[in-house]
Amino acid sequence: MTSSVSIGVFDSGVGGLSVLRHIRQALPDEHLIYVADSGHVPYGDKPASYIEERSVALARFLIGQGAHAIVIACNTATAAAAATLRSRFSIPIVAMEPAVKPAVAATRSGVVGVLATIGTLESARFAALLERYAGEVEIVTQGCPGLVEQIERGDLSGPETRALVERYTAPLLARGADTLILGCTHYPFLAPLIREVAGADIALVDTGAAVAQQLRRRMLAELPDRTPGTTASTDFWTSGEVQQASQIFSILWDEIATVQRLPEVFL
Ligand code: DGL
């Protein structure tokens, strides 16, 4: 019988918390370990090889901490490193990609906007996703440099963040998009601001809930004998500054979060 298991989750920073909240809901008894790679954020404008290296290091750390499954709570890291992680590690690796399929099903105007990092938008994986699911729907993409940094500062609604959201949504709305894909796990934290800017009728879609359900299915199928944890606790780690991380986690996460710094070898 497998004893209590842990699930490791990582992102370039705090964005993956938007996925973690769905995981906590879908798997309320599990022990979760979250790593924010804030010392290396943003991933969006870095070469794929850099992100791949970071992802392997973080996966090693999580497995060392007892993770029996890993969630890549980052679209950019999925595009750069999901295949490598799956080839190197034998535990379930759940990854995520922009919600093209549900957005195509939801649009009434026939135009879907995608907000994502440059790394995601330029990836072969994203091109394949469009090829597979876009069909007759027009997909308009928009890279969003600077937005992740605002969220990492905990600025979800200030003038600078609003100006960036206005700048990045304007071309998509002008083109007639009625549905916006939040193709980066940081962006769901801006949903209220995006609705303010784009209008309450805009449909916003992301894959956080779907990823949590996929993880749950994999846990049930591949680790059926596990016993749920007794504390349902979550451990938080960062490769960045602990004090800064603690402040932002307290804004974005409901429970009080104690954040620890990753050991030197993983920085
Ligand atoms: N949160 C990440 C994503 O989903 C990456 C953001 C970044 O570091 O640029 O793409």
PDB file of C-alpha atoms and ligand atoms in Angstrom:
ATOM      1  CA  MET A   1       0.000   0.000   0.000  1.00  0.00           C
ATOM      2  CA  THR A   2       1.379   3.370  -0.986  1.00  0.00           C
ATOM      3  CA  SER A   3       1.460   5.726   1.945  1.00  0.00           C
ATOM      4  CA  SER A   4       0.485   9.356   1.891  1.00  0.00           C
ATOM      5  CA  VAL A   5       1.793  10.948  -1.289  1.00  0.00           C
ATOM      6  CA  SER A   6       2.809  14.443  -2.260  1.00  0.00           C
ATOM      7  CA  ILE A   7       2.133  16.372  -5.442  1.00  0.00           C
ATOM      8  CA  GLY A   8       4.756  18.803  -6.709  1.00  0.00           C
ATOM      9  CA  VAL A   9       3.700  21.912  -8.622  1.00  0.00           C
ATOM     10  CA  PHE A  10       5.962  24.529 -10.173  1.00  0.00           C
ATOM     11  CA  ASP A  11       5.857  27.743 -12.174  1.00  0.00           C
ATOM     12  CA  SER A  12       8.282  30.541 -13.030  1.00  0.00           C
ATOM     13  CA  GLY A  13       6.756  32.451 -10.123  1.00  0.00           C
ATOM     14  CA  VAL A  14       3.434  32.940  -8.379  1.00  0.00           C
ATOM     15  CA  GLY A  15       1.271  32.354 -11.491  1.00  0.00           C
ATOM     16  CA  GLY A  16       0.938  28.649 -10.786  1.00  0.00           C
ATOM     17  CA  LEU A  17      -1.029  29.514  -7.639  1.00  0.00           C
ATOM     18  CA  SER A  18      -3.969  30.078 -10.007  1.00  0.00           C
ATOM     19  CA  VAL A  19      -3.674  26.362 -10.847  1.00  0.00           C
ATOM     20  CA  LEU A  20      -2.851  25.293  -7.298  1.00  0.00           C
ATOM     21  CA  ARG A  21      -6.188  26.627  -6.019  1.00  0.00           C
ATOM     22  CA  HIS A  22      -8.005  24.281  -8.441  1.00  0.00           C
ATOM     23  CA  ILE A  23      -5.749  21.392  -7.412  1.00  0.00           C
ATOM     24  CA  ARG A  24      -6.512  22.040  -3.757  1.00  0.00           C
ATOM     25  CA  GLN A  25     -10.239  21.928  -4.557  1.00  0.00           C
ATOM     26  CA  ALA A  26     -10.017  18.768  -6.669  1.00  0.00           C
ATOM     27  CA  LEU A  27      -7.727  16.934  -4.230  1.00  0.00           C
ATOM     28  CA  PRO A  28      -8.528  18.362  -0.800  1.00  0.00           C
ATOM     29  CA  ASP A  29      -6.610  15.740   1.219  1.00  0.00           C
ATOM     30  CA  GLU A  30      -3.327  15.730  -0.654  1.00  0.00           C
ATOM     31  CA  HIS A  31      -0.010  17.150   0.510  1.00  0.00           C
ATOM     32  CA  LEU A  32       1.072  19.782  -2.045  1.00  0.00           C
ATOM     33  CA  ILE A  33       4.531  21.232  -2.620  1.00  0.00           C
ATOM     34  CA  TYR A  34       4.677  24.447  -4.644  1.00  0.00           C
ATOM     35  CA  VAL A  35       7.835  25.983  -6.088  1.00  0.00           C
ATOM     36  CA  ALA A  36       7.914  29.529  -7.468  1.00  0.00           C
ATOM     37  CA  ASP A  37      11.055  29.931  -9.561  1.00  0.00           C
ATOM     38  CA  SER A  38      10.971  33.660  -8.847  1.00  0.00           C
ATOM     39  CA  GLY A  39      14.760  33.955  -9.000  1.00  0.00           C
ATOM     40  CA  HIS A  40      14.445  33.227 -12.733  1.00  0.00           C
ATOM     41  CA  VAL A  41      11.136  34.879 -13.617  1.00  0.00           C
ATOM     42  CA  PRO A  42      10.001  35.677 -16.275  1.00  0.00           C
ATOM     43  CA  TYR A  43      10.371  32.537 -18.374  1.00  0.00           C
ATOM     44  CA  GLY A  44       8.449  34.140 -21.253  1.00  0.00           C
ATOM     45  CA  ASP A  45      11.400  35.826 -22.935  1.00  0.00           C
ATOM     46  CA  LYS A  46      14.081  33.224 -22.128  1.00  0.00           C
ATOM     47  CA  PRO A  47      15.441  30.545 -24.488  1.00  0.00           C
ATOM     48  CA  ALA A  48      13.744  27.152 -24.329  1.00  0.00           C
ATOM     49  CA  SER A  49      17.034  25.493 -23.271  1.00  0.00           C
ATOM     50  CA  TYR A  50      17.221  27.746 -20.191  1.00  0.00           C
ATOM     51  CA  ILE A  51      13.646  26.907 -19.161  1.00  0.00           C
ATOM     52  CA  GLU A  52      14.298  23.234 -19.793  1.00  0.00           C
ATOM     53  CA  GLU A  53      17.295  23.294 -17.456  1.00  0.00           C
ATOM     54  CA  ARG A  54      15.323  25.069 -14.733  1.00  0.00           C
ATOM     55  CA  SER A  55      12.405  22.659 -15.122  1.00  0.00           C
ATOM     56  CA  VAL A  56      14.658  19.614 -14.726  1.00  0.00           C
ATOM     57  CA  ALA A  57      16.242  21.130 -11.589  1.00  0.00           C
ATOM     58  CA  LEU A  58      12.834  21.922 -10.075  1.00  0.00           C
ATOM     59  CA  ALA A  59      11.488  18.452 -10.894  1.00  0.00           C
ATOM     60  CA  ARG A  60      14.536  16.901  -9.189  1.00  0.00           C
ATOM     61  CA  PHE A  61      13.940  19.050  -6.132  1.00  0.00           C
ATOM     62  CA  LEU A  62      10.242  18.129  -5.982  1.00  0.00           C
ATOM     63  CA  ILE A  63      10.954  14.417  -6.340  1.00  0.00           C
ATOM     64  CA  GLY A  64      13.564  14.729  -3.591  1.00  0.00           C
ATOM     65  CA  GLN A  65      10.853  16.261  -1.401  1.00  0.00           C
ATOM     66  CA  GLY A  66       8.652  13.196  -1.992  1.00  0.00           C
ATOM     67  CA  ALA A  67       6.550  14.259  -4.993  1.00  0.00           C
ATOM     68  CA  HIS A  68       4.801  11.277  -6.632  1.00  0.00           C
ATOM     69  CA  ALA A  69       3.408  13.438  -9.451  1.00  0.00           C
ATOM     70  CA  ILE A  70       4.387  16.804 -10.897  1.00  0.00           C
ATOM     71  CA  VAL A  71       2.244  19.541 -12.370  1.00  0.00           C
ATOM     72  CA  ILE A  72       3.932  22.029 -14.688  1.00  0.00           C
ATOM     73  CA  ALA A  73       1.697  24.964 -13.742  1.00  0.00           C
ATOM     74  CA  CYS A  74       3.156  27.081 -16.519  1.00  0.00           C
ATOM     75  CA  ASN A  75       2.305  27.209 -20.220  1.00  0.00           C
ATOM     76  CA  THR A  76       5.769  28.469 -21.160  1.00  0.00           C
ATOM     77  CA  ALA A  77       7.580  25.675 -19.281  1.00  0.00           C
ATOM     78  CA  THR A  78       5.199  23.111 -20.760  1.00  0.00           C
ATOM     79  CA  ALA A  79       6.104  24.244 -24.281  1.00  0.00           C
ATOM     80  CA  ALA A  80       9.833  24.203 -23.491  1.00  0.00           C
ATOM     81  CA  ALA A  81      10.207  21.237 -21.152  1.00  0.00           C
ATOM     82  CA  ALA A  82       7.212  18.871 -20.840  1.00  0.00           C
ATOM     83  CA  ALA A  83       8.646  16.362 -23.314  1.00  0.00           C
ATOM     84  CA  THR A  84      12.044  16.377 -21.581  1.00  0.00           C
ATOM     85  CA  LEU A  85      10.561  15.930 -18.111  1.00  0.00           C
ATOM     86  CA  ARG A  86       8.411  13.052 -19.348  1.00  0.00           C
ATOM     87  CA  SER A  87      11.405  11.342 -20.905  1.00  0.00           C
ATOM     88  CA  ARG A  88      13.585  11.759 -17.789  1.00  0.00           C
ATOM     89  CA  PHE A  89      11.151  11.011 -14.974  1.00  0.00           C
ATOM     90  CA  SER A  90       8.758   8.090 -14.716  1.00  0.00           C
ATOM     91  CA  ILE A  91       6.192   9.670 -12.371  1.00  0.00           C
ATOM     92  CA  PRO A  92       3.029  11.292 -13.819  1.00  0.00           C
ATOM     93  CA  ILE A  93       3.837  14.733 -15.281  1.00  0.00           C
ATOM     94  CA  VAL A  94       0.731  16.830 -15.890  1.00  0.00           C
ATOM     95  CA  ALA A  95       1.293  19.822 -18.154  1.00  0.00           C
ATOM     96  CA  MET A  96      -0.798  22.689 -19.458  1.00  0.00           C
ATOM     97  CA  GLU A  97      -1.432  24.605 -22.642  1.00  0.00           C
ATOM     98  CA  PRO A  98      -3.622  27.538 -23.687  1.00  0.00           C
ATOM     99  CA  ALA A  99      -7.350  26.713 -23.736  1.00  0.00           C
ATOM    100  CA  VAL A 100      -7.787  26.857 -27.520  1.00  0.00           C
ATOM    101  CA  LYS A 101     -10.283  23.999 -27.706  1.00  0.00           C
ATOM    102  CA  PRO A 102     -12.800  25.376 -25.147  1.00  0.00           C
ATOM    103  CA  ALA A 103     -12.399  28.923 -26.504  1.00  0.00           C
ATOM    104  CA  VAL A 104     -13.157  27.803 -30.058  1.00  0.00           C
ATOM    105  CA  ALA A 105     -16.263  26.044 -28.733  1.00  0.00           C
ATOM    106  CA  ALA A 106     -17.328  29.158 -26.769  1.00  0.00           C
ATOM    107  CA  THR A 107     -16.890  32.012 -29.271  1.00  0.00           C
ATOM    108  CA  ARG A 108     -19.980  33.474 -30.948  1.00  0.00           C
ATOM    109  CA  SER A 109     -18.153  36.149 -32.943  1.00  0.00           C
ATOM    110  CA  GLY A 110     -15.797  33.596 -34.504  1.00  0.00           C
ATOM    111  CA  VAL A 111     -12.741  35.492 -33.226  1.00  0.00           C
ATOM    112  CA  VAL A 112     -10.687  34.344 -30.236  1.00  0.00           C
ATOM    113  CA  GLY A 113      -7.846  36.347 -28.684  1.00  0.00           C
ATOM    114  CA  VAL A 114      -4.890  34.677 -26.984  1.00  0.00           C
ATOM    115  CA  LEU A 115      -2.890  36.464 -24.288  1.00  0.00           C
ATOM    116  CA  ALA A 116       0.302  34.529 -23.558  1.00  0.00           C
ATOM    117  CA  THR A 117       4.055  34.832 -23.271  1.00  0.00           C
ATOM    118  CA  ILE A 118       6.215  35.168 -26.372  1.00  0.00           C
ATOM    119  CA  GLY A 119       7.789  31.791 -25.504  1.00  0.00           C
ATOM    120  CA  THR A 120       4.406  30.059 -25.605  1.00  0.00           C
ATOM    121  CA  LEU A 121       3.198  31.815 -28.752  1.00  0.00           C
ATOM    122  CA  GLU A 122       6.386  31.036 -30.674  1.00  0.00           C
ATOM    123  CA  SER A 123       6.504  27.372 -29.636  1.00  0.00           C
ATOM    124  CA  ALA A 124       5.945  24.429 -31.972  1.00  0.00           C
ATOM    125  CA  ARG A 125       3.528  23.063 -29.397  1.00  0.00           C
ATOM    126  CA  PHE A 126       1.272  26.122 -29.713  1.00  0.00           C
ATOM    127  CA  ALA A 127       1.377  25.946 -33.521  1.00  0.00           C
ATOM    128  CA  ALA A 128       0.284  22.302 -33.304  1.00  0.00           C
ATOM    129  CA  LEU A 129      -2.530  23.248 -30.913  1.00  0.00           C
ATOM    130  CA  LEU A 130      -3.898  25.812 -33.391  1.00  0.00           C
ATOM    131  CA  GLU A 131      -3.537  23.385 -36.259  1.00  0.00           C
ATOM    132  CA  ARG A 132      -5.563  20.833 -34.326  1.00  0.00           C
ATOM    133  CA  TYR A 133      -8.357  22.926 -32.794  1.00  0.00           C
ATOM    134  CA  ALA A 134      -8.753  26.353 -34.449  1.00  0.00           C
ATOM    135  CA  GLY A 135     -10.836  25.147 -37.390  1.00  0.00           C
ATOM    136  CA  GLU A 136     -12.745  28.049 -38.960  1.00  0.00           C
ATOM    137  CA  VAL A 137     -12.272  30.321 -35.949  1.00  0.00           C
ATOM    138  CA  GLU A 138      -9.878  33.270 -36.320  1.00  0.00           C
ATOM    139  CA  ILE A 139      -7.232  33.181 -33.601  1.00  0.00           C
ATOM    140  CA  VAL A 140      -5.475  36.477 -32.836  1.00  0.00           C
ATOM    141  CA  THR A 141      -2.427  36.217 -30.585  1.00  0.00           C
ATOM    142  CA  GLN A 142      -0.851  38.812 -28.338  1.00  0.00           C
ATOM    143  CA  GLY A 143       2.398  38.499 -26.387  1.00  0.00           C
ATOM    144  CA  CYS A 144       2.339  40.431 -23.124  1.00  0.00           C
ATOM    145  CA  PRO A 145       5.862  41.478 -22.057  1.00  0.00           C
ATOM    146  CA  GLY A 146       5.921  43.099 -18.625  1.00  0.00           C
ATOM    147  CA  LEU A 147       2.624  41.707 -17.377  1.00  0.00           C
ATOM    148  CA  VAL A 148       4.102  38.808 -15.419  1.00  0.00           C
ATOM    149  CA  GLU A 149       6.491  41.201 -13.655  1.00  0.00           C
ATOM    150  CA  GLN A 150       3.535  43.324 -12.483  1.00  0.00           C
ATOM    151  CA  ILE A 151       1.819  40.276 -11.002  1.00  0.00           C
ATOM    152  CA  GLU A 152       5.060  39.164  -9.354  1.00  0.00           C
ATOM    153  CA  ARG A 153       5.064  42.581  -7.640  1.00  0.00           C
ATOM    154  CA  GLY A 154       1.534  41.945  -6.421  1.00  0.00           C
ATOM    155  CA  ASP A 155       0.227  44.833  -8.552  1.00  0.00           C
ATOM    156  CA  LEU A 156      -3.059  43.472  -9.889  1.00  0.00           C
ATOM    157  CA  SER A 157      -4.887  46.729 -10.583  1.00  0.00           C
ATOM    158  CA  GLY A 158      -2.548  49.745 -10.462  1.00  0.00           C
ATOM    159  CA  PRO A 159      -2.133  52.258 -13.317  1.00  0.00           C
ATOM    160  CA  GLU A 160       0.891  50.530 -14.904  1.00  0.00           C
ATOM    161  CA  THR A 161      -0.797  47.133 -14.923  1.00  0.00           C
ATOM    162  CA  ARG A 162      -3.999  48.663 -16.294  1.00  0.00           C
ATOM    163  CA  ALA A 163      -2.077  50.430 -19.075  1.00  0.00           C
ATOM    164  CA  LEU A 164      -0.479  47.122 -20.118  1.00  0.00           C
ATOM    165  CA  VAL A 165      -3.831  45.307 -20.046  1.00  0.00           C
ATOM    166  CA  GLU A 166      -5.388  48.079 -22.160  1.00  0.00           C
ATOM    167  CA  ARG A 167      -2.521  47.943 -24.634  1.00  0.00           C
ATOM    168  CA  TYR A 168      -2.595  44.154 -24.994  1.00  0.00           C
ATOM    169  CA  THR A 169      -6.363  43.651 -25.167  1.00  0.00           C
ATOM    170  CA  ALA A 170      -7.086  46.577 -27.551  1.00  0.00           C
ATOM    171  CA  PRO A 171      -5.956  44.880 -30.797  1.00  0.00           C
ATOM    172  CA  LEU A 172      -7.843  41.694 -29.936  1.00  0.00           C
ATOM    173  CA  LEU A 173     -11.067  43.550 -29.151  1.00  0.00           C
ATOM    174  CA  ALA A 174     -10.687  45.733 -32.260  1.00  0.00           C
ATOM    175  CA  ARG A 175     -10.532  42.559 -34.317  1.00  0.00           C
ATOM    176  CA  GLY A 176     -13.852  41.395 -32.821  1.00  0.00           C
ATOM    177  CA  ALA A 177     -12.723  38.839 -30.229  1.00  0.00           C
ATOM    178  CA  ASP A 178     -15.506  37.949 -27.781  1.00  0.00           C
ATOM    179  CA  THR A 179     -13.416  35.299 -26.002  1.00  0.00           C
ATOM    180  CA  LEU A 180      -9.942  35.726 -24.551  1.00  0.00           C
ATOM    181  CA  ILE A 181      -7.667  32.832 -23.649  1.00  0.00           C
ATOM    182  CA  LEU A 182      -5.570  33.532 -20.561  1.00  0.00           C
ATOM    183  CA  GLY A 183      -2.641  31.522 -21.879  1.00  0.00           C
ATOM    184  CA  CYS A 184      -0.283  32.169 -18.982  1.00  0.00           C
ATOM    185  CA  THR A 185      -1.018  31.007 -15.435  1.00  0.00           C
ATOM    186  CA  HIS A 186      -0.261  34.467 -14.043  1.00  0.00           C
ATOM    187  CA  TYR A 187      -3.107  36.117 -15.957  1.00  0.00           C
ATOM    188  CA  PRO A 188      -6.156  34.654 -14.116  1.00  0.00           C
ATOM    189  CA  PHE A 189      -5.136  36.961 -11.253  1.00  0.00           C
ATOM    190  CA  LEU A 190      -5.886  39.862 -13.611  1.00  0.00           C
ATOM    191  CA  ALA A 191      -9.349  38.560 -14.593  1.00  0.00           C
ATOM    192  CA  PRO A 192     -11.249  41.323 -12.705  1.00  0.00           C
ATOM    193  CA  LEU A 193      -9.087  44.022 -14.340  1.00  0.00           C
ATOM    194  CA  ILE A 194      -9.379  42.442 -17.805  1.00  0.00           C
ATOM    195  CA  ARG A 195     -13.184  42.378 -17.418  1.00  0.00           C
ATOM    196  CA  GLU A 196     -13.143  46.025 -16.384  1.00  0.00           C
ATOM    197  CA  VAL A 197     -11.080  46.957 -19.429  1.00  0.00           C
ATOM    198  CA  ALA A 198     -12.648  44.616 -22.008  1.00  0.00           C
ATOM    199  CA  GLY A 199     -16.249  44.772 -20.769  1.00  0.00           C
ATOM    200  CA  ALA A 200     -18.245  42.370 -18.606  1.00  0.00           C
ATOM    201  CA  ASP A 201     -19.443  40.384 -21.645  1.00  0.00           C
ATOM    202  CA  ILE A 202     -15.997  39.153 -22.553  1.00  0.00           C
ATOM    203  CA  ALA A 203     -15.502  35.409 -21.971  1.00  0.00           C
ATOM    204  CA  LEU A 204     -12.208  34.539 -20.272  1.00  0.00           C
ATOM    205  CA  VAL A 205     -10.952  30.967 -20.442  1.00  0.00           C
ATOM    206  CA  ASP A 206      -7.988  29.251 -18.828  1.00  0.00           C
ATOM    207  CA  THR A 207      -7.006  25.652 -18.161  1.00  0.00           C
ATOM    208  CA  GLY A 208      -6.466  25.635 -14.371  1.00  0.00           C
ATOM    209  CA  ALA A 209      -9.600  23.624 -13.552  1.00  0.00           C
ATOM    210  CA  ALA A 210      -9.044  21.166 -16.432  1.00  0.00           C
ATOM    211  CA  VAL A 211      -5.454  20.544 -15.312  1.00  0.00           C
ATOM    212  CA  ALA A 212      -6.610  19.826 -11.753  1.00  0.00           C
ATOM    213  CA  GLN A 213      -9.172  17.310 -13.047  1.00  0.00           C
ATOM    214  CA  GLN A 214      -6.558  15.675 -15.268  1.00  0.00           C
ATOM    215  CA  LEU A 215      -4.223  15.382 -12.272  1.00  0.00           C
ATOM    216  CA  ARG A 216      -7.011  13.836 -10.202  1.00  0.00           C
ATOM    217  CA  ARG A 217      -7.720  11.254 -12.928  1.00  0.00           C
ATOM    218  CA  ARG A 218      -4.023  10.367 -13.182  1.00  0.00           C
ATOM    219  CA  MET A 219      -3.690  10.038  -9.398  1.00  0.00           C
ATOM    220  CA  LEU A 220      -6.707   7.716  -9.231  1.00  0.00           C
ATOM    221  CA  ALA A 221      -5.526   5.642 -12.207  1.00  0.00           C
ATOM    222  CA  GLU A 222      -1.817   5.439 -11.439  1.00  0.00           C
ATOM    223  CA  LEU A 223      -1.645   5.720  -7.640  1.00  0.00           C
ATOM    224  CA  PRO A 224      -4.933   4.058  -6.663  1.00  0.00           C
ATOM    225  CA  ASP A 225      -3.652   2.676  -3.339  1.00  0.00           C
ATOM    226  CA  ARG A 226      -2.387   5.929  -1.943  1.00  0.00           C
ATOM    227  CA  THR A 227      -3.734   7.017   1.377  1.00  0.00           C
ATOM    228  CA  PRO A 228      -4.733  10.657   1.493  1.00  0.00           C
ATOM    229  CA  GLY A 229      -2.568  12.878   3.654  1.00  0.00           C
ATOM    230  CA  THR A 230      -3.916  13.722   7.075  1.00  0.00           C
ATOM    231  CA  THR A 231      -3.010  17.369   7.116  1.00  0.00           C
ATOM    232  CA  ALA A 232      -3.747  18.446   3.543  1.00  0.00           C
ATOM    233  CA  SER A 233      -0.947  20.943   3.992  1.00  0.00           C
ATOM    234  CA  THR A 234       0.901  22.912   1.329  1.00  0.00           C
ATOM    235  CA  ASP A 235       4.628  23.676   1.415  1.00  0.00           C
ATOM    236  CA  PHE A 236       5.838  26.758  -0.436  1.00  0.00           C
ATOM    237  CA  TRP A 237       9.328  27.253  -1.831  1.00  0.00           C
ATOM    238  CA  THR A 238      10.959  29.991  -3.874  1.00  0.00           C
ATOM    239  CA  SER A 239      14.252  30.531  -5.679  1.00  0.00           C
ATOM    240  CA  GLY A 240      13.755  34.277  -5.138  1.00  0.00           C
ATOM    241  CA  GLU A 241      13.678  36.479  -2.044  1.00  0.00           C
ATOM    242  CA  VAL A 242      11.715  34.821   0.757  1.00  0.00           C
ATOM    243  CA  GLN A 243      10.370  38.044   2.240  1.00  0.00           C
ATOM    244  CA  GLN A 244       9.091  39.352  -1.076  1.00  0.00           C
ATOM    245  CA  ALA A 245       7.617  35.964  -1.944  1.00  0.00           C
ATOM    246  CA  SER A 246       5.824  35.742   1.424  1.00  0.00           C
ATOM    247  CA  GLN A 247       4.206  39.139   0.843  1.00  0.00           C
ATOM    248  CA  ILE A 248       2.906  38.200  -2.595  1.00  0.00           C
ATOM    249  CA  PHE A 249       1.778  34.730  -1.525  1.00  0.00           C
ATOM    250  CA  SER A 250      -0.267  36.360   1.232  1.00  0.00           C
ATOM    251  CA  ILE A 251      -2.071  38.448  -1.420  1.00  0.00           C
ATOM    252  CA  LEU A 252      -2.684  35.561  -3.831  1.00  0.00           C
ATOM    253  CA  TRP A 253      -3.216  32.604  -1.483  1.00  0.00           C
ATOM    254  CA  ASP A 254      -5.938  32.459   1.185  1.00  0.00           C
ATOM    255  CA  GLU A 255      -4.119  30.433   3.818  1.00  0.00           C
ATOM    256  CA  ILE A 256      -1.144  31.900   5.625  1.00  0.00           C
ATOM    257  CA  ALA A 257       1.839  30.752   3.607  1.00  0.00           C
ATOM    258  CA  THR A 258       5.290  30.185   5.050  1.00  0.00           C
ATOM    259  CA  VAL A 259       7.734  30.314   2.171  1.00  0.00           C
ATOM    260  CA  GLN A 260      11.137  28.627   2.271  1.00  0.00           C
ATOM    261  CA  ARG A 261      14.150  29.298   0.073  1.00  0.00           C
ATOM    262  CA  LEU A 262      15.260  26.501  -2.270  1.00  0.00           C
ATOM    263  CA  PRO A 263      18.571  24.910  -1.321  1.00  0.00           C
ATOM    264  CA  GLU A 264      21.570  26.522  -3.048  1.00  0.00           C
ATOM    265  CA  VAL A 265      22.099  23.640  -5.469  1.00  0.00           C
ATOM    266  CA  PHE A 266      18.674  24.220  -7.047  1.00  0.00           C
ATOM    267  CA  LEU A 267      18.962  28.008  -7.414  1.00  0.00           C
TER     268      LEU A 267
HETATM  269  N1  DGL B   1       3.192  31.550 -15.738  1.00  0.00           N
HETATM  270  C1  DGL B   1       3.886  31.188 -16.891  1.00  0.00           C
HETATM  271  C2  DGL B   1       3.039  30.683 -18.024  1.00  0.00           C
HETATM  272  O1  DGL B   1       2.019  30.100 -17.781  1.00  0.00           O
HETATM  273  C3  DGL B   1       5.154  31.902 -17.298  1.00  0.00           C
HETATM  274  C4  DGL B   1       5.229  33.365 -17.161  1.00  0.00           C
HETATM  275  C5  DGL B   1       6.646  33.879 -17.327  1.00  0.00           C
HETATM  276  O2  DGL B   1       7.469  33.594 -16.464  1.00  0.00           O
HETATM  277  O3  DGL B   1       6.914  34.549 -18.328  1.00  0.00           O
HETATM  278  O4  DGL B   1       3.367  30.835 -19.180  1.00  0.00           O
END
